[in-house]
């Protein structure tokens, strides 16, 4: 699934996906990568399967590979997202596909083992931004350190009772969600997907809720909302046009869902985001907003680098 924010580090020679940015809305999805969410500022709402978490500054959360998850936030925030492909870890740790990790810093008072991960992520971000000679080697080293910390300190030793999607389920969910993502701008019903998958509507409805952690209608509206937010911030289209292009049947439905999610009307939200963008650009004359923002972002990492000293 395409994230509604820009990638900071993507390199064929570097086995990771990493960015530091704000998040507004990411619909439920999954991938064959271990993902860390590390909040530097503000608060975010994270859904993982049937569970939901409210993360704030300093919180660290790990999402296991193929766990269905989504994120939303109605306020300013800053976080680091790090994804490590299972295929990369498997080269040096063959049993990774059978492992499940539990890394939720907000559930514990003792923070030393979480500080280790925070520090490694901060180092990864700085090194990948600076790109000094040999930085690729150091990135591999830090990634392996993170994997070692996971295996040593966060591995669940009894995975028998934990639910994991089978390959058959992953294949079916991929077909269904791909169909929705390709057709969300048109009217879609559970009936037509049930017909495509040759399943009964009641069975598919229950199946979708069980495996995606939400109803078919909520997921569909989430995909539409994700598209609408991205379009709203990247274009000057009228709100009604954005709603229609995103697949909402009427403006009232769009307004209601938007306000429930972001606690503001689409107009208020767009105006606030536009004001924040102007404010960042005006902070320092002669320096492009993105460049200054990047410099400002790196300051968030300072206190976490102290953990490694």
Coordinates of C-alpha atoms in Angstrom, one line a residue:
X1 CA 0.0 0.0 0.0
X2 CA 1.2 3.5 -0.8
X3 CA 1.9 5.5 2.3
X4 CA 0.6 9.1 2.4
X5 CA 4.0 10.5 3.2
X6 CA 7.3 10.7 1.5
X7 CA 10.0 8.1 1.8
X8 CA 13.3 9.4 3.4
X9 CA 15.5 6.4 2.8
X10 CA 14.9 3.9 -0.1
X11 CA 18.0 2.3 -1.6
X12 CA 18.4 -1.1 -3.3
X13 CA 21.6 -1.7 -1.4
X14 CA 20.1 -0.9 2.0
X15 CA 17.6 -3.5 3.2
X16 CA 15.2 -1.3 5.0
X17 CA 12.4 1.3 4.6
X18 CA 12.8 4.2 6.9
X19 CA 11.3 7.7 7.3
X20 CA 10.8 10.5 9.7
X21 CA 7.7 12.4 9.2
X22 CA 4.1 13.1 10.4
X23 CA 1.3 10.7 9.8
X24 CA -2.3 11.7 9.1
X25 CA -4.1 8.5 8.0
X26 CA -2.9 5.1 6.9
X27 CA -5.7 2.5 6.2
X28 CA -5.4 -1.0 7.4
X29 CA -2.7 -3.0 5.6
X30 CA 0.1 -5.5 6.1
X31 CA 3.4 -6.5 4.7
X32 CA 6.2 -9.0 5.0
X33 CA 8.3 -6.7 7.1
X34 CA 8.8 -6.1 10.8
X35 CA 7.8 -2.5 11.5
X36 CA 8.7 -0.1 14.3
X37 CA 6.7 3.0 15.2
X38 CA 8.7 5.5 17.4
X39 CA 6.9 8.6 18.4
X40 CA 9.0 11.8 18.7
X41 CA 6.3 14.3 19.1
X42 CA 2.5 14.4 19.5
X43 CA 0.1 11.4 19.6
X44 CA -1.0 8.8 17.2
X45 CA -3.8 6.2 17.2
X46 CA -2.6 2.7 16.0
X47 CA -4.8 -0.3 15.2
X48 CA -3.1 -3.7 15.2
X49 CA -5.6 -6.5 14.3
X50 CA -8.4 -6.1 16.9
X51 CA -6.3 -4.1 19.3
X52 CA -5.8 -0.4 19.4
X53 CA -3.2 1.7 21.1
X54 CA -2.7 5.5 21.8
X55 CA 0.9 6.3 21.4
X56 CA 2.5 9.5 22.6
X57 CA 6.0 11.0 22.7
X58 CA 8.8 8.5 23.4
X59 CA 6.5 5.5 22.9
X60 CA 7.8 2.6 20.8
X61 CA 5.7 -0.1 19.2
X62 CA 6.7 -3.1 17.1
X63 CA 4.3 -4.6 14.5
X64 CA 5.1 -8.1 13.4
X65 CA 5.2 -9.1 9.8
X66 CA 1.8 -9.8 8.2
X67 CA 0.0 -8.2 11.2
X68 CA -2.9 -6.1 9.8
X69 CA -2.4 -2.5 11.1
X70 CA -3.4 1.1 10.4
X71 CA -2.6 4.6 11.9
X72 CA -4.4 7.8 12.2
X73 CA -3.9 11.1 14.1
X74 CA -5.9 14.3 14.4
X75 CA -3.0 16.4 15.8
X76 CA 0.5 17.4 14.9
X77 CA 3.0 14.6 15.3
X78 CA 6.5 13.4 14.4
X79 CA 7.6 9.8 14.3
X80 CA 10.2 7.4 12.9
X81 CA 8.9 4.5 10.9
X82 CA 11.4 1.6 10.3
X83 CA 10.6 -1.5 8.4
X84 CA 13.0 -4.5 8.1
X85 CA 12.1 -7.1 5.5
X86 CA 11.8 -10.7 6.8
X87 CA 13.7 -11.8 3.7
X88 CA 16.7 -9.9 4.9
X89 CA 16.6 -11.2 8.4
X90 CA 16.2 -14.8 7.1
X91 CA 19.6 -14.6 5.5
X92 CA 21.2 -14.6 8.9
X93 CA 18.4 -16.0 11.1
X94 CA 16.6 -18.9 9.4
X95 CA 13.8 -19.2 12.0
X96 CA 12.5 -15.6 11.7
X97 CA 9.2 -16.5 10.0
X98 CA 8.2 -18.5 13.0
X99 CA 9.0 -15.8 15.6
X100 CA 6.7 -13.3 17.2
X101 CA 8.1 -10.3 19.1
X102 CA 6.4 -8.2 21.8
X103 CA 7.9 -4.7 22.0
X104 CA 5.5 -2.1 23.5
X105 CA 7.4 0.4 25.6
X106 CA 4.3 2.0 27.0
X107 CA 3.3 -1.2 28.9
X108 CA 6.5 -1.2 31.1
X109 CA 8.2 1.0 33.6
X110 CA 11.7 -0.4 33.0
X111 CA 12.9 1.2 29.8
X112 CA 16.6 0.1 29.3
X113 CA 15.9 -2.5 26.6
X114 CA 13.6 -0.1 24.8
X115 CA 16.2 2.6 25.0
X116 CA 18.6 0.3 23.1
X117 CA 16.1 0.1 20.2
X118 CA 15.5 3.9 20.3
X119 CA 19.2 4.7 20.2
X120 CA 19.8 2.3 17.3
X121 CA 16.9 3.8 15.3
X122 CA 18.2 7.3 16.0
X123 CA 21.7 6.3 14.8
X124 CA 20.1 4.7 11.7
X125 CA 18.3 7.9 10.8
X126 CA 21.3 10.1 11.2
X127 CA 23.7 7.9 9.3
X128 CA 21.2 7.3 6.4
X129 CA 20.7 11.1 6.2
X130 CA 24.4 12.0 6.3
X131 CA 25.5 9.3 3.9
X132 CA 29.2 9.5 4.8
X133 CA 31.7 7.1 3.1
X134 CA 30.9 3.5 4.1
X135 CA 27.6 4.4 5.6
X136 CA 26.0 1.3 4.0
X137 CA 28.2 -0.9 6.1
X138 CA 27.2 0.9 9.3
X139 CA 23.5 0.6 8.4
X140 CA 23.8 -3.2 8.0
X141 CA 25.6 -3.3 11.4
X142 CA 22.9 -1.3 13.1
X143 CA 20.1 -3.4 11.5
X144 CA 21.7 -6.6 12.7
X145 CA 22.1 -5.1 16.2
X146 CA 18.3 -4.4 16.2
X147 CA 17.6 -7.9 15.1
X148 CA 19.9 -9.2 17.9
X149 CA 18.1 -7.1 20.5
X150 CA 14.7 -8.4 19.3
X151 CA 15.7 -12.0 19.5
X152 CA 17.4 -11.5 22.9
X153 CA 14.9 -9.3 24.7
X154 CA 11.6 -9.2 22.9
X155 CA 10.9 -12.7 21.5
X156 CA 7.8 -14.5 22.7
X157 CA 8.9 -18.0 23.5
X158 CA 5.5 -19.6 23.2
X159 CA 3.7 -18.6 19.9
X160 CA 1.3 -21.5 19.9
X161 CA -1.7 -19.4 21.2
X162 CA -1.0 -16.4 19.0
X163 CA -3.0 -16.0 15.9
X164 CA -1.1 -15.7 12.6
X165 CA -2.6 -15.4 9.1
X166 CA -1.9 -18.5 7.0
X167 CA -0.5 -18.1 3.4
X168 CA -4.0 -19.0 2.1
X169 CA -5.5 -16.2 4.2
X170 CA -2.8 -13.7 3.1
X171 CA -3.4 -14.6 -0.6
X172 CA -7.2 -14.2 -0.2
X173 CA -6.9 -10.9 1.7
X174 CA -4.4 -9.6 -0.9
X175 CA -6.9 -10.3 -3.7
X176 CA -9.8 -8.7 -1.8
X177 CA -7.9 -5.6 -0.6
X178 CA -6.3 -5.1 -4.0
X179 CA -9.7 -5.2 -5.6
X180 CA -10.9 -2.6 -3.2
X181 CA -7.9 -0.3 -3.7
X182 CA -8.3 -0.5 -7.5
X183 CA -12.1 0.2 -7.4
X184 CA -12.7 2.3 -4.2
X185 CA -13.8 5.3 -6.4
X186 CA -16.7 3.3 -7.6
X187 CA -19.7 1.8 -5.7
X188 CA -18.4 -1.5 -4.2
X189 CA -20.5 -4.0 -2.3
X190 CA -19.7 -7.0 -0.2
X191 CA -21.9 -9.0 -2.5
X192 CA -19.7 -8.5 -5.6
X193 CA -16.6 -9.5 -3.7
X194 CA -18.3 -12.5 -2.3
X195 CA -19.2 -13.5 -5.8
X196 CA -15.7 -13.1 -7.1
X197 CA -14.3 -15.1 -4.2
X198 CA -17.1 -17.7 -4.5
X199 CA -18.1 -17.2 -0.8
X200 CA -21.4 -16.5 0.9
X201 CA -21.9 -12.9 2.0
X202 CA -22.4 -13.8 5.7
X203 CA -19.2 -15.8 5.7
X204 CA -17.1 -13.1 3.9
X205 CA -18.4 -10.5 6.3
X206 CA -17.4 -12.5 9.3
X207 CA -14.1 -13.5 7.7
X208 CA -13.2 -9.9 6.8
X209 CA -13.9 -8.7 10.4
X210 CA -11.9 -11.5 11.9
X211 CA -8.8 -11.1 9.7
X212 CA -8.8 -7.3 9.1
X213 CA -10.0 -6.3 12.6
X214 CA -12.8 -4.1 11.1
X215 CA -15.8 -4.4 9.0
X216 CA -15.7 -4.3 5.2
X217 CA -17.5 -0.9 5.1
X218 CA -15.1 0.6 7.6
X219 CA -12.1 -0.6 5.6
X220 CA -13.6 0.6 2.3
X221 CA -14.3 4.1 3.8
X222 CA -10.8 4.1 5.3
X223 CA -9.2 3.6 1.8
X224 CA -11.4 6.3 0.5
X225 CA -10.5 8.7 3.4
X226 CA -6.8 8.0 2.9
X227 CA -7.1 9.0 -0.8
X228 CA -9.2 12.1 0.1
X229 CA -6.7 13.3 2.7
X230 CA -3.8 12.9 0.3
X231 CA -5.7 14.7 -2.5
X232 CA -6.8 17.5 -0.2
X233 CA -3.2 18.3 0.8
X234 CA -1.7 17.9 -2.7
X235 CA -4.3 19.8 -4.8
X236 CA -6.6 22.8 -4.6
X237 CA -9.7 20.8 -5.7
X238 CA -13.0 21.7 -4.1
X239 CA -14.0 19.5 -1.2
X240 CA -17.0 18.2 -2.9
X241 CA -14.9 17.1 -5.9
X242 CA -12.5 15.4 -3.6
X243 CA -15.3 13.5 -1.9
X244 CA -16.8 12.3 -5.2
X245 CA -13.5 11.4 -6.7
X246 CA -12.7 9.4 -3.6
X247 CA -15.8 7.3 -3.9
X248 CA -18.1 8.8 -1.3
X249 CA -21.7 8.8 -2.4
X250 CA -22.5 12.2 -0.9
X251 CA -20.8 15.1 0.9
X252 CA -22.6 14.5 4.2
X253 CA -21.2 11.0 4.5
X254 CA -17.7 12.3 3.8
X255 CA -18.0 15.2 6.3
X256 CA -19.3 12.9 9.0
X257 CA -16.6 10.3 8.6
X258 CA -13.9 13.0 8.3
X259 CA -15.0 14.8 11.5
X260 CA -15.2 11.6 13.4
X261 CA -11.6 10.7 12.4
X262 CA -9.8 14.1 12.5
X263 CA -12.1 16.1 14.9
X264 CA -12.4 18.9 12.3
X265 CA -14.3 19.5 9.1
X266 CA -12.4 18.9 5.8
X267 CA -12.3 22.7 5.3
X268 CA -10.9 23.4 8.8
X269 CA -8.3 20.5 8.4
X270 CA -7.1 21.8 5.0
X271 CA -6.8 25.4 6.3
X272 CA -4.8 24.2 9.4
X273 CA -2.4 22.1 7.3
X274 CA -1.9 24.9 4.8
X275 CA -1.1 27.3 7.7
X276 CA 1.4 24.9 9.2
X277 CA 3.2 24.5 5.8
X278 CA 3.5 28.3 5.4
X279 CA 4.7 28.7 9.0
X280 CA 7.5 26.2 8.5
X281 CA 8.6 27.9 5.2
X282 CA 8.7 31.3 6.9
X283 CA 10.7 30.3 9.9
X284 CA 14.0 30.9 8.1
X285 CA 14.3 33.1 5.0
X286 CA 16.5 31.9 2.2
X287 CA 16.2 28.2 3.2
X288 CA 13.7 25.9 1.6
X289 CA 11.0 24.6 3.9
X290 CA 11.9 21.0 3.4
X291 CA 15.6 21.6 4.1
X292 CA 14.9 23.5 7.3
X293 CA 12.3 21.0 8.4
X294 CA 14.9 18.2 7.9
X295 CA 17.4 20.1 10.1
X296 CA 14.7 20.7 12.7
X297 CA 13.7 17.0 12.6
X298 CA 17.3 15.8 13.4
X299 CA 17.2 17.7 16.7
X300 CA 14.6 15.3 18.0
X301 CA 17.2 12.6 17.9
X302 CA 19.7 14.1 20.2
X303 CA 18.5 12.8 23.5
X304 CA 18.2 9.3 22.1
X305 CA 21.8 9.2 21.0
X306 CA 22.8 9.7 24.6
X307 CA 21.6 6.2 25.3
X308 CA 24.5 4.8 23.2
X309 CA 27.2 6.6 25.0

